Short mmCIF file of C-alpha atoms in Angstrom, two decimals:
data_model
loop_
_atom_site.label_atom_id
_atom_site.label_comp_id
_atom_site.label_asym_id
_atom_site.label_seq_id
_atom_site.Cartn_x
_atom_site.Cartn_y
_atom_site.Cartn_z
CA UNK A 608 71.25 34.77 191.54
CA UNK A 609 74.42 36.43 190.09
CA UNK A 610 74.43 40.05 189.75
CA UNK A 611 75.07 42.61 187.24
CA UNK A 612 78.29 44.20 186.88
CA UNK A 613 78.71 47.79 185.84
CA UNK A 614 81.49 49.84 185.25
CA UNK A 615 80.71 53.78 186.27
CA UNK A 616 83.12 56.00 184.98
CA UNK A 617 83.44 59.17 186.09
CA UNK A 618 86.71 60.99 186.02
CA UNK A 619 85.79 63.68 189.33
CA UNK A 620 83.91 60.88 191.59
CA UNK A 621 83.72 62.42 194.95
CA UNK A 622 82.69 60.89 198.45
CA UNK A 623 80.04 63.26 200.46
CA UNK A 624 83.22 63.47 203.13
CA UNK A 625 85.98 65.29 200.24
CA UNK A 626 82.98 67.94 198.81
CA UNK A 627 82.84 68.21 195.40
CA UNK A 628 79.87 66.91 193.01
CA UNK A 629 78.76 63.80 194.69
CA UNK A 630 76.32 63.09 191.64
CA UNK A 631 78.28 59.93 190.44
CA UNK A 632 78.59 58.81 194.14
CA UNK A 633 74.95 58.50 194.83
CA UNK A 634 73.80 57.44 191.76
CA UNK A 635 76.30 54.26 192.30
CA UNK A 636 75.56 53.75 195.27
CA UNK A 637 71.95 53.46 194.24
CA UNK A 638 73.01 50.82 192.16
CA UNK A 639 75.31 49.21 194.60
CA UNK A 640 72.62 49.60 197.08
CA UNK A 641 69.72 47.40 194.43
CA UNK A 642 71.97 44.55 194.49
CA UNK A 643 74.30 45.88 191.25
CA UNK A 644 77.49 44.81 191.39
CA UNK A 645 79.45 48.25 190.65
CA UNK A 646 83.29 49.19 189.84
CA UNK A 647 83.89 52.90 190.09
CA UNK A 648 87.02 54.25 187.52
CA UNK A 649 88.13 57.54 188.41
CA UNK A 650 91.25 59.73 189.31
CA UNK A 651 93.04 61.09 192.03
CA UNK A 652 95.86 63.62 192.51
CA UNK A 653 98.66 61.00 193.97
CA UNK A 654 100.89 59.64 192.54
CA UNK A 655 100.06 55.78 192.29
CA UNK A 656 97.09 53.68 191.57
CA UNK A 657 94.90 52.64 194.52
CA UNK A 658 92.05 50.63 194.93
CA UNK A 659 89.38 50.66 197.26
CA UNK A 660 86.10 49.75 198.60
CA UNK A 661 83.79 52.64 199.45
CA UNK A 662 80.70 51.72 201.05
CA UNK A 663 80.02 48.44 198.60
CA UNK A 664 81.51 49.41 195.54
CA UNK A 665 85.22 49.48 194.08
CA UNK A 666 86.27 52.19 193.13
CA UNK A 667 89.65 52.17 191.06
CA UNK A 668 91.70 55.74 191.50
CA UNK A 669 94.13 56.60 188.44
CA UNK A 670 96.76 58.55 189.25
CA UNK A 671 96.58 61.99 187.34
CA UNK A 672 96.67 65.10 188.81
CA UNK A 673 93.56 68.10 187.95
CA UNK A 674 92.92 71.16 189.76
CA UNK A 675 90.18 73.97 188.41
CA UNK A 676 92.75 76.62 187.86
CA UNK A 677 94.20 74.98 184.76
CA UNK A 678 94.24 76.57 181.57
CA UNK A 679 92.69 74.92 178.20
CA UNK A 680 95.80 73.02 177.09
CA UNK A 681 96.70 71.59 180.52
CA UNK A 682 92.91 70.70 180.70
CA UNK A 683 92.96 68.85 177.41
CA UNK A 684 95.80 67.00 178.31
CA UNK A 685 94.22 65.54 181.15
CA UNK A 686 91.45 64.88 179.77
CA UNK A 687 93.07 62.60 177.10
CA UNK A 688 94.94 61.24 179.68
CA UNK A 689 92.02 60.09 181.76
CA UNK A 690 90.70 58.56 178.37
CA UNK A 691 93.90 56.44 178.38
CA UNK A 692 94.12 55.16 181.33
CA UNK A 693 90.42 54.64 182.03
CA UNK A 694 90.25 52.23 178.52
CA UNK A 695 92.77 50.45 180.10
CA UNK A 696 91.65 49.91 183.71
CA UNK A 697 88.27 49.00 182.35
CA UNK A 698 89.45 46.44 179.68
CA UNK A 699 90.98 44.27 182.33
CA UNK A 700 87.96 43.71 184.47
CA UNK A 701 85.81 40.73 184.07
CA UNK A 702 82.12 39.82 184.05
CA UNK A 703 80.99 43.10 182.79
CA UNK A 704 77.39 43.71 181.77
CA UNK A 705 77.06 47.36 181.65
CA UNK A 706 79.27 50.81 181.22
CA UNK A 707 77.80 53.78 182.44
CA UNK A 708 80.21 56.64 181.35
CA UNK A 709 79.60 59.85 182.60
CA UNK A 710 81.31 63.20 180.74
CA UNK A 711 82.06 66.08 180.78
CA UNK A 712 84.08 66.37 178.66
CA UNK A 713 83.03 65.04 174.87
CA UNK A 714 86.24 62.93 174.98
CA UNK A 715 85.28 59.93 177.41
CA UNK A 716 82.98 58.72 175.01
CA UNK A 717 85.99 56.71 173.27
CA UNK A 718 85.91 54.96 176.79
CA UNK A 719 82.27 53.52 175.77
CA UNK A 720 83.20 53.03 172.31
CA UNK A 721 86.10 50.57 173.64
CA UNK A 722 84.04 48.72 175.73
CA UNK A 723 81.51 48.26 173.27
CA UNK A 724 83.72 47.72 170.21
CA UNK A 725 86.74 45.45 172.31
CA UNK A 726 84.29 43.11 174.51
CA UNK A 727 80.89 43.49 172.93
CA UNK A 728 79.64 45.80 176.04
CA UNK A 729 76.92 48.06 175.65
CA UNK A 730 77.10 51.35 177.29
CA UNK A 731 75.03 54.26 178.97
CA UNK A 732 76.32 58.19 177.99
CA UNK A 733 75.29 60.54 180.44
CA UNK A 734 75.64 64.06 179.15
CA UNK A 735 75.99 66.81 181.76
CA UNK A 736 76.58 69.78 179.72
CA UNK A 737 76.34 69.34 175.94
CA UNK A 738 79.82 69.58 173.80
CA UNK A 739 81.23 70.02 172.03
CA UNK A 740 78.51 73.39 171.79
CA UNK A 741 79.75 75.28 175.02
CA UNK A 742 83.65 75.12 174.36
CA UNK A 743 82.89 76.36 170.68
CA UNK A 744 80.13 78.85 171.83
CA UNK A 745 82.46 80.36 174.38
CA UNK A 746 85.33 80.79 172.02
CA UNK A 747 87.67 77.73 172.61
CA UNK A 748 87.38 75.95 169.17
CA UNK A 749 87.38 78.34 166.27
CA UNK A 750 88.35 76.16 163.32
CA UNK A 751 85.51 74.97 161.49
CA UNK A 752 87.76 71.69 160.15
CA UNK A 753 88.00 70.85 163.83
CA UNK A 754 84.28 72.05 165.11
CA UNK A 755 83.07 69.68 162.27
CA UNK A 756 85.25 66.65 163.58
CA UNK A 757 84.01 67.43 166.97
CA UNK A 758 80.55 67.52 166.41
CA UNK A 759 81.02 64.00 164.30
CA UNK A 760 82.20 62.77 167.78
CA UNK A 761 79.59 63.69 169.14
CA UNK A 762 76.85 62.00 166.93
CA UNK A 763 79.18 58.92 167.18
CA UNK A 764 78.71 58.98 170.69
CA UNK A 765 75.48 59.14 170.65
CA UNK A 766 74.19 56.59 167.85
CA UNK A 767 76.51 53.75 169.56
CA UNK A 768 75.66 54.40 172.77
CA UNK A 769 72.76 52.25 174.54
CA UNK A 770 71.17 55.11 176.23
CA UNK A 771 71.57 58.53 176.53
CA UNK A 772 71.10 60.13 179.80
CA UNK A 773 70.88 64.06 179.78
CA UNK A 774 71.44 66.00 182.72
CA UNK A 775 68.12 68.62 182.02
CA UNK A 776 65.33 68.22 180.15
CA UNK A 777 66.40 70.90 177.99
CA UNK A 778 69.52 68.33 177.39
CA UNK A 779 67.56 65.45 176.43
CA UNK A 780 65.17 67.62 173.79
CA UNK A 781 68.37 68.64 172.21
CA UNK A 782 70.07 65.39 171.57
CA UNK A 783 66.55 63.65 171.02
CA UNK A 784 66.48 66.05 168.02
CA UNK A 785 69.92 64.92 166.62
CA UNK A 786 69.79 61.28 166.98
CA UNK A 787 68.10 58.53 164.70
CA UNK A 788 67.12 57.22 167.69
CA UNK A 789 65.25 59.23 170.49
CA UNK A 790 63.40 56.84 172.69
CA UNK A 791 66.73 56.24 173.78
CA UNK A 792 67.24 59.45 175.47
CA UNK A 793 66.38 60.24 179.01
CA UNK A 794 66.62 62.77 181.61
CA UNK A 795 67.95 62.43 185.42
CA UNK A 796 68.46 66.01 186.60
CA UNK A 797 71.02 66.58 189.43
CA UNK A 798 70.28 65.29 192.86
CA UNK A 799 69.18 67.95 195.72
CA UNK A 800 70.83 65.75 198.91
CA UNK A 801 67.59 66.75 201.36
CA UNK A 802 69.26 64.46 203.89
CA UNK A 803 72.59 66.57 203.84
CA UNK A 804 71.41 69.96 203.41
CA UNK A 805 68.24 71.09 205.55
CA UNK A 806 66.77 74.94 206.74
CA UNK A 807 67.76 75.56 209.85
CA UNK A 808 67.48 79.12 211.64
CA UNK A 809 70.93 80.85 211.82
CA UNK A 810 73.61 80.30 214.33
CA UNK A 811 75.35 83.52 215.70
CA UNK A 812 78.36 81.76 215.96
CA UNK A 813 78.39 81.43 212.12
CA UNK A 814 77.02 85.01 211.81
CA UNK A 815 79.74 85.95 214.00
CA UNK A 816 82.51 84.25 212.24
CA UNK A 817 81.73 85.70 208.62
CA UNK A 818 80.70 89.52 210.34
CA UNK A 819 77.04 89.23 209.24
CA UNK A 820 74.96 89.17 212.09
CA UNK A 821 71.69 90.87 210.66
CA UNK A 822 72.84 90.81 207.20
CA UNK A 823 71.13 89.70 204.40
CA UNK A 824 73.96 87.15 202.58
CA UNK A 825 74.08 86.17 198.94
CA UNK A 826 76.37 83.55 198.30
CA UNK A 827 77.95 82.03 195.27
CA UNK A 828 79.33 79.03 195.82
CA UNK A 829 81.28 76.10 193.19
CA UNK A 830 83.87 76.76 190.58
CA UNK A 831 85.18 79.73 189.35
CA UNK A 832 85.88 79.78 186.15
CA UNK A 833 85.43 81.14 182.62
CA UNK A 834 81.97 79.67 182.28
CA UNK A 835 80.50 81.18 185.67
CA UNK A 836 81.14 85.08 184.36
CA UNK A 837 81.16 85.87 188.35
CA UNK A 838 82.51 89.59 186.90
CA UNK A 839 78.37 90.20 187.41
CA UNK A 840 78.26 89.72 190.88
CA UNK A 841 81.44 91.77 191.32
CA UNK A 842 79.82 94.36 189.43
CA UNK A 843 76.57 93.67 191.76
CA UNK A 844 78.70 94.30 195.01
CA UNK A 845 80.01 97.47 193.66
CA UNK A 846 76.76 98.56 192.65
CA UNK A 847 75.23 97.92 196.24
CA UNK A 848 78.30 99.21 197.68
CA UNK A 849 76.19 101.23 200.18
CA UNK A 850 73.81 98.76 201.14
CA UNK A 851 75.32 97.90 204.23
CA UNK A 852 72.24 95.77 204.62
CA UNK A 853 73.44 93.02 201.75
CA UNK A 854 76.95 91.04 201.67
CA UNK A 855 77.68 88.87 199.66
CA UNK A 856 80.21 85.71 199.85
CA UNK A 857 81.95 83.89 196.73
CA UNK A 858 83.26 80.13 197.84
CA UNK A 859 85.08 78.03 195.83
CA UNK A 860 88.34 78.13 193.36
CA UNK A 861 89.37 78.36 189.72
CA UNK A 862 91.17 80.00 186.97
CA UNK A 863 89.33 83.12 187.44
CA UNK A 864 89.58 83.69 191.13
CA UNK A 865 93.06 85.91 191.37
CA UNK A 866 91.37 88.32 188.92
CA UNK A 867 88.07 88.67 190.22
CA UNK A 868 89.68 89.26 194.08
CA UNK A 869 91.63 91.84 192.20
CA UNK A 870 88.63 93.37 190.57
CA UNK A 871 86.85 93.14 194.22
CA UNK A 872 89.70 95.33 195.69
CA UNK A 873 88.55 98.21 197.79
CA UNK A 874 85.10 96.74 198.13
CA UNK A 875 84.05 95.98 201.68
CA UNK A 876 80.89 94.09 201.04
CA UNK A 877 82.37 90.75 199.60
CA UNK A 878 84.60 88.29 201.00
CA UNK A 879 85.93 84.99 198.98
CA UNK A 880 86.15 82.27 201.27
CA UNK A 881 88.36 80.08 199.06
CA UNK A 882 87.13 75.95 198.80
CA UNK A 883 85.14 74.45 201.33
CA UNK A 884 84.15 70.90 201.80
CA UNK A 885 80.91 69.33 202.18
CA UNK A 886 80.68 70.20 206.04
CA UNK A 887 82.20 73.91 205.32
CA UNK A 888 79.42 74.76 202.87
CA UNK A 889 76.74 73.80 205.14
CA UNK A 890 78.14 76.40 208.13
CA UNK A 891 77.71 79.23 205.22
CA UNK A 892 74.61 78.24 203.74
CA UNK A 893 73.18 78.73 207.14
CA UNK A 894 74.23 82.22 206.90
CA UNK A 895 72.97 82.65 203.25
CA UNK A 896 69.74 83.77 202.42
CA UNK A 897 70.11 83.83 198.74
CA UNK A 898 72.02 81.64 196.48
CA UNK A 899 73.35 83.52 193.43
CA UNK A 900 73.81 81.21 190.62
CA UNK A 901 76.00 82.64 187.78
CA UNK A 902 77.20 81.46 184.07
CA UNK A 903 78.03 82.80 180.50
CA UNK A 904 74.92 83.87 178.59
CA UNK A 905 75.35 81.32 175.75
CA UNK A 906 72.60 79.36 174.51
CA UNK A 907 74.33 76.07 175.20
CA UNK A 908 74.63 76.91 178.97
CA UNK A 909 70.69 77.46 179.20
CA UNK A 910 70.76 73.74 179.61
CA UNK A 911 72.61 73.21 181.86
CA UNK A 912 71.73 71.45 185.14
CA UNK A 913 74.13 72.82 187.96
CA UNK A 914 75.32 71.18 191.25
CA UNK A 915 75.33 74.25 193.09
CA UNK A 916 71.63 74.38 192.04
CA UNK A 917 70.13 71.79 193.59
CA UNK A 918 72.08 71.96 197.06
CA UNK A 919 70.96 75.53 197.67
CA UNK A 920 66.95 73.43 196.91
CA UNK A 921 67.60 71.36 199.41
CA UNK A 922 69.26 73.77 202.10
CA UNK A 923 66.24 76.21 201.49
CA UNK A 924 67.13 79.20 199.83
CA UNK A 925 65.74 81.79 197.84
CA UNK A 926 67.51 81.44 194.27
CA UNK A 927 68.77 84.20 191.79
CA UNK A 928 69.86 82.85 188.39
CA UNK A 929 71.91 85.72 185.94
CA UNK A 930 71.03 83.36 182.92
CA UNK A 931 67.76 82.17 180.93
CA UNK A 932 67.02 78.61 180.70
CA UNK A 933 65.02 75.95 181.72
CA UNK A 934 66.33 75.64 185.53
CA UNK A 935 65.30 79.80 185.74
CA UNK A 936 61.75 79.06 184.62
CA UNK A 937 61.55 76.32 187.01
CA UNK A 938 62.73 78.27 189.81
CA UNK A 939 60.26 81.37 188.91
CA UNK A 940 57.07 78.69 188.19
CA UNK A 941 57.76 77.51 192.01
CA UNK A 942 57.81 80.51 193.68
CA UNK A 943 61.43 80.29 195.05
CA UNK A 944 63.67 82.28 192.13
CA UNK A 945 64.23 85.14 189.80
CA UNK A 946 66.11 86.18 186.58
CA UNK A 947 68.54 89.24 187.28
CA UNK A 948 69.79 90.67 184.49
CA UNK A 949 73.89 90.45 184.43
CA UNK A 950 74.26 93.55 182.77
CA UNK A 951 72.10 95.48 185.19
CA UNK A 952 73.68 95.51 188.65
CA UNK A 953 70.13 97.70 189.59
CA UNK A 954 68.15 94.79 188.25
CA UNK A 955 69.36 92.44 191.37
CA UNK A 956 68.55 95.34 193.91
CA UNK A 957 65.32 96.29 192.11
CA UNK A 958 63.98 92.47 192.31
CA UNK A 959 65.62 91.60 195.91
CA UNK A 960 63.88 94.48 197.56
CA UNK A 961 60.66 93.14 198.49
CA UNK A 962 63.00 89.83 200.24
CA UNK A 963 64.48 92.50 202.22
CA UNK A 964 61.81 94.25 203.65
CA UNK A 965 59.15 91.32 203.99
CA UNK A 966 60.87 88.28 205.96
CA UNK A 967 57.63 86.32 205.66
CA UNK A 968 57.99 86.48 201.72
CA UNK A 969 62.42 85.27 201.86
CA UNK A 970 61.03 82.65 204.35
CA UNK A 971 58.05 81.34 201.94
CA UNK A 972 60.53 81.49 199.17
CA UNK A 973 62.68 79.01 200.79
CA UNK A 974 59.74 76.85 201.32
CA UNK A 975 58.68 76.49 198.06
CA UNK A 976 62.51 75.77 197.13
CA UNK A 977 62.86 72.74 199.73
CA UNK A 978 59.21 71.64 198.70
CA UNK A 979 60.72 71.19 195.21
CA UNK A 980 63.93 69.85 196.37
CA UNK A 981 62.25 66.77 198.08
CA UNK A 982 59.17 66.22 195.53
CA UNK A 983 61.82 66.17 192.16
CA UNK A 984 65.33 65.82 192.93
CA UNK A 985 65.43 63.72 195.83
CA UNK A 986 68.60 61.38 195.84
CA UNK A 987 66.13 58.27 196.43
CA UNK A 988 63.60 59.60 193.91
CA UNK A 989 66.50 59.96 190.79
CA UNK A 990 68.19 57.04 192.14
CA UNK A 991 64.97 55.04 191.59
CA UNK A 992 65.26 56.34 187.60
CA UNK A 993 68.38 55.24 187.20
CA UNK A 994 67.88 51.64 188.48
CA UNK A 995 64.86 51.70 186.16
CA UNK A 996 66.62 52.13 183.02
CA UNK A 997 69.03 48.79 183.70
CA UNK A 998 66.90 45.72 182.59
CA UNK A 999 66.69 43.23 186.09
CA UNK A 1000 69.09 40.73 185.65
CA UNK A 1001 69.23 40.32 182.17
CA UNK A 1002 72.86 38.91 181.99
CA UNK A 1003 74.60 39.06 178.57
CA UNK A 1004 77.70 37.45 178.54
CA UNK A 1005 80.48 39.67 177.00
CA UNK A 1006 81.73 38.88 173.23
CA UNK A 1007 85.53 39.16 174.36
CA UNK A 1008 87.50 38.54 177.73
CA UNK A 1009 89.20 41.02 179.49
CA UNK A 1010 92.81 41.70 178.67
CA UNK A 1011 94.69 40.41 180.79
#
């Protein structure tokens, strides 16, 4: 029997071995893995095209260089770029059934509208934070003429796509909402890799390494940028400058990390460790005991469904969230989170205290986290959902060839 082709698009696909958000790579390979035939369109910072096979599927690298410390217009233009270049890599490859096109940002939805207006393809829009609402809530687009085209995009998007697939439930109860059609819409949170990251008691080495032997750590790890506001958990070091019994770590890179080290200066407690891969994040969050996730508190961002999340799940740890949402309620319902207030530095101290002075309560705390990790958002378990939602080998034949 022939198999299905699908295109996954995703402009950041990462392998488990370069670090990064490995969402796209394990969702494909789910595919790959149920007998899908699957071409991966992405981009890489050399300078040529490559093509390659990664563990069963093809994966097609456009040459465009990104790194997190751009500003907005450098951003954009990339961006658009990728939109370019990814309509034409995918308009040249044959036998397609599917297009799964993964954003952010708003802007590769013109990639599913080519496939589906050029060779008759249908595609799947998976939404992992919803724009065009954060840029405009956090100040980026302040002309109504152009919020108004933005949000028509966006409802264009939408209404041709095939299926929707939000990132959070909170996702998928907003665009079901906005959309003629709302049986359409779905939810696959992100993945919590229990294979990858495990508890495990920690190694003195480690301690050693990062001075925290006896410490309790509080780590932030993934981008930093605009939409983390990580200025809290400098303000949170300060605060606790005298607890010699807390330190906290910061690892990863972005637009805002030169000012935040400068804001840091002086303090004694906190130590940026810069980007780590895959491997590198598991040596600190065996030295973490709590992972301190941080973002803008905008309504849009409530929905979000963060990486960095789901990793610190499956490694075990107790989690402290500086924004409302869904994901917070979550983590406080299970036993294995809290709400500190970002404008109350005391608020962190005031709710970590009983961690600090009862082990047996940190340690149950990053039970109930793993417990959830492995019964909801377990790589096979999503993986499953997504194979679900592609109709077994129900072959259409496309309306138009490929350009060749």
């Amino acid at each position: 029997m022939v198999s299905q082709k699908i295109i996954y698009i995703y402009q950041f696909f990462k392998t488990p071995a370069e670090g990064g958000i490995i969402r796209s790579y394990y969702l494909s390979k789910a595919l790959a893995d149920a007998g899908f035939e699957v071409e991966v369109i992405t981009t890489h910072n050399e300078k040529t095209y490559q093509r390659k096979q990664i563990e069963g599927l093809t994966v097609h690298y456009l040459p465009l260089h990104y790194e997190q410390r751009y500003g907005t217009l450098r951003r954009l233009y990339v961006y658009a770029a990728f939109v370019l270049k990814a309509i034409w890599c995918a308009l040249r490859i044959k036998n397609v059934q599917t297009c799964y096109v993964a954003s952010v940002p708003l802007s590769v939805g013109f990639i599913g509208l080519a496939m589906k207006w050029f060779r008759g393809i249908p595609y799947y829009f998976e939404i992992g934070d919803l724009w065009p609402l954060t840029p405009i809530q956090m100040g980026y687009f302040k002309n109504k003429l152009l919020q108004k085209v933005l949000y028509g995009l966006e409802h264009l998007f939408y209404e041709q796509a095939e299926k929707i697939i939000g990132l959070s439930p909170a996702i998928q109860q907003n665009i079901q909402q906005r959309i003629d059609t709302p049986s359409k819409v779905y939810s696959i949170p992100n993945i919590a890799d229990c294979e990858f990251y495990q508890p495990h008691e920690k190694k003195g080495s480690l301690e050693d390494r990062w001075q925290v032997r006896g410490k309790m750590v509080v780590t932030y790890f993934g981008s930093v940028g605009k939409a983390m506001d990580l200025d809290a958990l400098i303000d949170i070091a300060r605060y606790g400058s005298n607890r010699t019994e807390v330190v906290f770590l910061i690892a990863g890179t972005g637009s805002e990390l030169a000012r935040l080290k400068q804001r840091a200066v002086g303090l004694t407690n906190i130590q940026f460790l810069g980007h780590l891969n895959k491997g590198q994040l598991l040596e600190v969050l065996n030295v973490t005991d709590v992972a301190y996730l941080s973002y803008l508190d905008i309504p849009a961002l409530w929905t979000n469904s963060p990486n960095k999340l789901f990793d610190a799940l499956a490694a075990g740890k107790l989690i402290v969230m500086n924004i409302r949402g869904w994901h917070c309620d979550l983590m406080e319902q299970e036993g294995c989170g809290f709400y500190a207030d970002p404008l109350k530095p005391a608020d962190f101290f005031d709710k970590l205290e009983p961690y600090l002075h009862q082990p047996e309560r940190l340690r149950r705390a990053g039970q109930q986290a793993r417990h959830l990790a492995e019964t909801q958002f377990s790589r096979q378990k999503l993986g499953a959902k997504l194979i679900a939602l592609f109709p077994p080998q129900s072959i259409v034949e496309p309306v138009r060839m490929a350009v060749e």
